[in-house]
Amino acid sequence: MKTPVYIIVSLTIAGILFAATGWAREFRKISPVSVPEVAPQGAIAIKRITPVSAAAVTRAVEQLMASWSTPQLQEMISDRFYDKDRLLDNIAGFVPRDARVRILAIQSTDTVLQYILPSKSDPNAATRVSKVVVVVKTAVEFTDENGQFQSLEGVNEYTFEIEQELRRK
């Protein structure tokens, strides 16, 4: 008579373990592996990063949002952006034509990488390239198929590469 008890206990434990692994799977999160950024060949590393001005960051964010749902968006997104074509196809296929993005707030900016590229033609000129991470609260506004105005708010993180021309005096 002890055999059925062991089988029931074994099946119960197996069921609990199976359920626990199922629950654990639901909570898994993809965490990208951090890798150091590499400046292009010929770039001069900057030891102390100078934050990009708020005006330059605001200009970059405004240009991106103004180009939303227009052909100019393709020019603004780097070819190094992962799945650029898929993003553009999804915007063209699923975003209403009259959709506009309104900037509600620029919440934070962080200059995470900076280097200088010397000019190949002018020894007195160079370009400072800054990688800036910006958190922006926006609202996508459009008229739905029923003629109702819709405003969808969200907070997104954008990474900009901002180039600033430098000249020696």
PDB file of N, CA, C and O in Angstrom, residues 81-123:
ATOM      1  N   PHE A  81      21.002  51.607 -37.061  1.00  0.00           N
ATOM      2  CA  PHE A  81      19.846  51.313 -36.211  1.00  0.00           C
ATOM      3  C   PHE A  81      19.353  49.903 -36.520  1.00  0.00           C
ATOM      4  O   PHE A  81      19.122  49.567 -37.675  1.00  0.00           O
ATOM      5  N   TYR A  82      19.195  49.092 -35.479  1.00  0.00           N
ATOM      6  CA  TYR A  82      18.782  47.709 -35.663  1.00  0.00           C
ATOM      7  C   TYR A  82      17.374  47.655 -36.249  1.00  0.00           C
ATOM      8  O   TYR A  82      16.457  48.270 -35.730  1.00  0.00           O
ATOM      9  N   ASP A  83      17.210  46.933 -37.340  1.00  0.00           N
ATOM     10  CA  ASP A  83      15.915  46.730 -38.002  1.00  0.00           C
ATOM     11  C   ASP A  83      15.265  48.039 -38.450  1.00  0.00           C
ATOM     12  O   ASP A  83      14.055  48.240 -38.318  1.00  0.00           O
ATOM     13  N   LYS A  84      16.065  48.927 -39.010  1.00  0.00           N
ATOM     14  CA  LYS A  84      15.567  50.225 -39.481  1.00  0.00           C
ATOM     15  C   LYS A  84      14.423  50.059 -40.479  1.00  0.00           C
ATOM     16  O   LYS A  84      13.383  50.714 -40.359  1.00  0.00           O
ATOM     17  N   ASP A  85      14.611  49.157 -41.453  1.00  0.00           N
ATOM     18  CA  ASP A  85      13.585  48.971 -42.481  1.00  0.00           C
ATOM     19  C   ASP A  85      12.280  48.454 -41.894  1.00  0.00           C
ATOM     20  O   ASP A  85      11.191  48.867 -42.306  1.00  0.00           O
ATOM     21  N   ARG A  86      12.376  47.579 -40.929  1.00  0.00           N
ATOM     22  CA  ARG A  86      11.164  47.039 -40.284  1.00  0.00           C
ATOM     23  C   ARG A  86      10.412  48.144 -39.542  1.00  0.00           C
ATOM     24  O   ARG A  86       9.186  48.227 -39.608  1.00  0.00           O
ATOM     25  N   LEU A  87      11.153  48.995 -38.831  1.00  0.00           N
ATOM     26  CA  LEU A  87      10.526  50.117 -38.124  1.00  0.00           C
ATOM     27  C   LEU A  87       9.800  51.019 -39.110  1.00  0.00           C
ATOM     28  O   LEU A  87       8.628  51.367 -38.905  1.00  0.00           O
ATOM     29  N   LEU A  88      10.471  51.390 -40.188  1.00  0.00           N
ATOM     30  CA  LEU A  88       9.864  52.284 -41.175  1.00  0.00           C
ATOM     31  C   LEU A  88       8.654  51.641 -41.841  1.00  0.00           C
ATOM     32  O   LEU A  88       7.639  52.310 -42.088  1.00  0.00           O
ATOM     33  N   ASP A  89       8.740  50.336 -42.138  1.00  0.00           N
ATOM     34  CA  ASP A  89       7.597  49.624 -42.725  1.00  0.00           C
ATOM     35  C   ASP A  89       6.411  49.603 -41.773  1.00  0.00           C
ATOM     36  O   ASP A  89       5.259  49.775 -42.182  1.00  0.00           O
ATOM     37  N   ASN A  90       6.672  49.381 -40.475  1.00  0.00           N
ATOM     38  CA  ASN A  90       5.583  49.355 -39.492  1.00  0.00           C
ATOM     39  C   ASN A  90       4.933  50.725 -39.340  1.00  0.00           C
ATOM     40  O   ASN A  90       3.715  50.825 -39.216  1.00  0.00           O
ATOM     41  N   ILE A  91       5.745  51.765 -39.345  1.00  0.00           N
ATOM     42  CA  ILE A  91       5.181  53.116 -39.251  1.00  0.00           C
ATOM     43  C   ILE A  91       4.319  53.397 -40.484  1.00  0.00           C
ATOM     44  O   ILE A  91       3.196  53.893 -40.370  1.00  0.00           O
ATOM     45  N   ALA A  92       4.830  53.044 -41.666  1.00  0.00           N
ATOM     46  CA  ALA A  92       4.081  53.287 -42.902  1.00  0.00           C
ATOM     47  C   ALA A  92       2.799  52.459 -42.958  1.00  0.00           C
ATOM     48  O   ALA A  92       1.781  52.914 -43.460  1.00  0.00           O
ATOM     49  N   GLY A  93       2.831  51.241 -42.407  1.00  0.00           N
ATOM     50  CA  GLY A  93       1.684  50.350 -42.517  1.00  0.00           C
ATOM     51  C   GLY A  93       0.649  50.485 -41.418  1.00  0.00           C
ATOM     52  O   GLY A  93      -0.529  50.228 -41.644  1.00  0.00           O
ATOM     53  N   PHE A  94       1.066  50.882 -40.216  1.00  0.00           N
ATOM     54  CA  PHE A  94       0.141  50.850 -39.083  1.00  0.00           C
ATOM     55  C   PHE A  94      -0.163  52.208 -38.451  1.00  0.00           C
ATOM     56  O   PHE A  94      -1.127  52.341 -37.718  1.00  0.00           O
ATOM     57  N   VAL A  95       0.664  53.191 -38.697  1.00  0.00           N
ATOM     58  CA  VAL A  95       0.440  54.503 -38.089  1.00  0.00           C
ATOM     59  C   VAL A  95      -0.472  55.310 -39.002  1.00  0.00           C
ATOM     60  O   VAL A  95      -0.222  55.395 -40.210  1.00  0.00           O
ATOM     61  N   PRO A  96      -1.539  55.895 -38.458  1.00  0.00           N
ATOM     62  CA  PRO A  96      -2.436  56.716 -39.295  1.00  0.00           C
ATOM     63  C   PRO A  96      -1.660  57.845 -39.980  1.00  0.00           C
ATOM     64  O   PRO A  96      -0.729  58.410 -39.418  1.00  0.00           O
ATOM     65  N   ARG A  97      -2.058  58.148 -41.206  1.00  0.00           N
ATOM     66  CA  ARG A  97      -1.351  59.162 -42.004  1.00  0.00           C
ATOM     67  C   ARG A  97      -1.348  60.539 -41.349  1.00  0.00           C
ATOM     68  O   ARG A  97      -0.414  61.307 -41.518  1.00  0.00           O
ATOM     69  N   ASP A  98      -2.398  60.859 -40.622  1.00  0.00           N
ATOM     70  CA  ASP A  98      -2.473  62.185 -40.012  1.00  0.00           C
ATOM     71  C   ASP A  98      -1.840  62.235 -38.621  1.00  0.00           C
ATOM     72  O   ASP A  98      -1.917  63.247 -37.941  1.00  0.00           O
ATOM     73  N   ALA A  99      -1.172  61.158 -38.203  1.00  0.00           N
ATOM     74  CA  ALA A  99      -0.584  61.111 -36.860  1.00  0.00           C
ATOM     75  C   ALA A  99       0.565  62.109 -36.734  1.00  0.00           C
ATOM     76  O   ALA A  99       1.388  62.250 -37.626  1.00  0.00           O
ATOM     77  N   ARG A 100       0.584  62.770 -35.623  1.00  0.00           N
ATOM     78  CA  ARG A 100       1.659  63.710 -35.277  1.00  0.00           C
ATOM     79  C   ARG A 100       2.116  63.377 -33.865  1.00  0.00           C
ATOM     80  O   ARG A 100       1.340  62.929 -33.033  1.00  0.00           O
ATOM     81  N   VAL A 101       3.390  63.646 -33.601  1.00  0.00           N
ATOM     82  CA  VAL A 101       3.930  63.425 -32.264  1.00  0.00           C
ATOM     83  C   VAL A 101       4.155  64.783 -31.622  1.00  0.00           C
ATOM     84  O   VAL A 101       4.847  65.640 -32.172  1.00  0.00           O
ATOM     85  N   ARG A 102       3.548  64.955 -30.468  1.00  0.00           N
ATOM     86  CA  ARG A 102       3.709  66.205 -29.712  1.00  0.00           C
ATOM     87  C   ARG A 102       4.631  65.932 -28.534  1.00  0.00           C
ATOM     88  O   ARG A 102       4.461  64.955 -27.810  1.00  0.00           O
ATOM     89  N   ILE A 103       5.630  66.780 -28.339  1.00  0.00           N
ATOM     90  CA  ILE A 103       6.565  66.641 -27.226  1.00  0.00           C
ATOM     91  C   ILE A 103       5.907  67.253 -25.987  1.00  0.00           C
ATOM     92  O   ILE A 103       5.552  68.429 -25.988  1.00  0.00           O
ATOM     93  N   LEU A 104       5.753  66.430 -24.952  1.00  0.00           N
ATOM     94  CA  LEU A 104       5.187  66.933 -23.701  1.00  0.00           C
ATOM     95  C   LEU A 104       6.283  67.380 -22.741  1.00  0.00           C
ATOM     96  O   LEU A 104       6.125  68.365 -22.027  1.00  0.00           O
ATOM     97  N   ALA A 105       7.399  66.635 -22.714  1.00  0.00           N
ATOM     98  CA  ALA A 105       8.511  66.998 -21.835  1.00  0.00           C
ATOM     99  C   ALA A 105       9.758  66.220 -22.221  1.00  0.00           C
ATOM    100  O   ALA A 105       9.675  65.057 -22.602  1.00  0.00           O
ATOM    101  N   ILE A 106      10.885  66.887 -22.136  1.00  0.00           N
ATOM    102  CA  ILE A 106      12.170  66.188 -22.229  1.00  0.00           C
ATOM    103  C   ILE A 106      12.586  65.963 -20.780  1.00  0.00           C
ATOM    104  O   ILE A 106      12.885  66.913 -20.062  1.00  0.00           O
ATOM    105  N   GLN A 107      12.550  64.706 -20.375  1.00  0.00           N
ATOM    106  CA  GLN A 107      12.719  64.398 -18.953  1.00  0.00           C
ATOM    107  C   GLN A 107      14.175  64.308 -18.517  1.00  0.00           C
ATOM    108  O   GLN A 107      14.505  64.688 -17.410  1.00  0.00           O
ATOM    109  N   SER A 108      15.035  63.775 -19.367  1.00  0.00           N
ATOM    110  CA  SER A 108      16.443  63.704 -18.990  1.00  0.00           C
ATOM    111  C   SER A 108      17.307  63.556 -20.225  1.00  0.00           C
ATOM    112  O   SER A 108      16.854  63.073 -21.262  1.00  0.00           O
ATOM    113  N   THR A 109      18.544  64.003 -20.104  1.00  0.00           N
ATOM    114  CA  THR A 109      19.526  63.823 -21.163  1.00  0.00           C
ATOM    115  C   THR A 109      20.823  63.367 -20.526  1.00  0.00           C
ATOM    116  O   THR A 109      21.139  63.760 -19.399  1.00  0.00           O
ATOM    117  N   ASP A 110      21.562  62.526 -21.242  1.00  0.00           N
ATOM    118  CA  ASP A 110      22.822  62.032 -20.716  1.00  0.00           C
ATOM    119  C   ASP A 110      23.778  61.822 -21.888  1.00  0.00           C
ATOM    120  O   ASP A 110      23.499  61.022 -22.773  1.00  0.00           O
ATOM    121  N   THR A 111      24.875  62.543 -21.897  1.00  0.00           N
ATOM    122  CA  THR A 111      25.899  62.366 -22.920  1.00  0.00           C
ATOM    123  C   THR A 111      26.761  61.196 -22.477  1.00  0.00           C
ATOM    124  O   THR A 111      27.466  61.284 -21.477  1.00  0.00           O
ATOM    125  N   VAL A 112      26.690  60.088 -23.204  1.00  0.00           N
ATOM    126  CA  VAL A 112      27.348  58.855 -22.760  1.00  0.00           C
ATOM    127  C   VAL A 112      28.657  58.548 -23.486  1.00  0.00           C
ATOM    128  O   VAL A 112      29.460  57.751 -22.999  1.00  0.00           O
ATOM    129  N   LEU A 113      28.884  59.172 -24.636  1.00  0.00           N
ATOM    130  CA  LEU A 113      30.111  58.940 -25.391  1.00  0.00           C
ATOM    131  C   LEU A 113      30.421  60.189 -26.190  1.00  0.00           C
ATOM    132  O   LEU A 113      29.504  60.855 -26.686  1.00  0.00           O
ATOM    133  N   GLN A 114      31.730  60.473 -26.286  1.00  0.00           N
ATOM    134  CA  GLN A 114      32.119  61.662 -27.036  1.00  0.00           C
ATOM    135  C   GLN A 114      33.529  61.456 -27.591  1.00  0.00           C
ATOM    136  O   GLN A 114      34.393  60.910 -26.912  1.00  0.00           O
ATOM    137  N   TYR A 115      33.721  61.893 -28.830  1.00  0.00           N
ATOM    138  CA  TYR A 115      35.050  61.839 -29.434  1.00  0.00           C
ATOM    139  C   TYR A 115      35.143  62.939 -30.489  1.00  0.00           C
ATOM    140  O   TYR A 115      34.141  63.534 -30.881  1.00  0.00           O
ATOM    141  N   ILE A 116      36.379  63.200 -30.932  1.00  0.00           N
ATOM    142  CA  ILE A 116      36.605  64.234 -31.932  1.00  0.00           C
ATOM    143  C   ILE A 116      37.145  63.582 -33.203  1.00  0.00           C
ATOM    144  O   ILE A 116      38.061  62.759 -33.148  1.00  0.00           O
ATOM    145  N   LEU A 117      36.547  63.958 -34.322  1.00  0.00           N
ATOM    146  CA  LEU A 117      37.015  63.505 -35.631  1.00  0.00           C
ATOM    147  C   LEU A 117      37.709  64.680 -36.313  1.00  0.00           C
ATOM    148  O   LEU A 117      37.056  65.682 -36.634  1.00  0.00           O
ATOM    149  N   PRO A 118      39.024  64.595 -36.521  1.00  0.00           N
ATOM    150  CA  PRO A 118      39.720  65.682 -37.211  1.00  0.00           C
ATOM    151  C   PRO A 118      39.258  65.774 -38.661  1.00  0.00           C
ATOM    152  O   PRO A 118      38.932  64.768 -39.286  1.00  0.00           O
ATOM    153  N   SER A 119      39.229  66.977 -39.186  1.00  0.00           N
ATOM    154  CA  SER A 119      38.861  67.181 -40.589  1.00  0.00           C
ATOM    155  C   SER A 119      40.007  66.690 -41.469  1.00  0.00           C
ATOM    156  O   SER A 119      41.177  66.925 -41.175  1.00  0.00           O
ATOM    157  N   LYS A 120      39.657  66.015 -42.547  1.00  0.00           N
ATOM    158  CA  LYS A 120      40.687  65.511 -43.465  1.00  0.00           C
ATOM    159  C   LYS A 120      41.215  66.612 -44.372  1.00  0.00           C
ATOM    160  O   LYS A 120      42.338  66.543 -44.851  1.00  0.00           O
ATOM    161  N   SER A 121      40.401  67.643 -44.602  1.00  0.00           N
ATOM    162  CA  SER A 121      40.798  68.683 -45.541  1.00  0.00           C
ATOM    163  C   SER A 121      41.308  69.967 -44.875  1.00  0.00           C
ATOM    164  O   SER A 121      42.088  70.698 -45.464  1.00  0.00           O
ATOM    165  N   ASP A 122      40.868  70.233 -43.628  1.00  0.00           N
ATOM    166  CA  ASP A 122      41.248  71.480 -42.959  1.00  0.00           C
ATOM    167  C   ASP A 122      41.876  71.154 -41.603  1.00  0.00           C
ATOM    168  O   ASP A 122      41.186  70.655 -40.707  1.00  0.00           O
ATOM    169  N   PRO A 123      43.162  71.456 -41.411  1.00  0.00           N
ATOM    170  CA  PRO A 123      43.810  71.123 -40.130  1.00  0.00           C
ATOM    171  C   PRO A 123      43.282  71.935 -38.950  1.00  0.00           C
ATOM    172  O   PRO A 123      43.522  71.576 -37.797  1.00  0.00           O
TER     173      PRO A 123
END
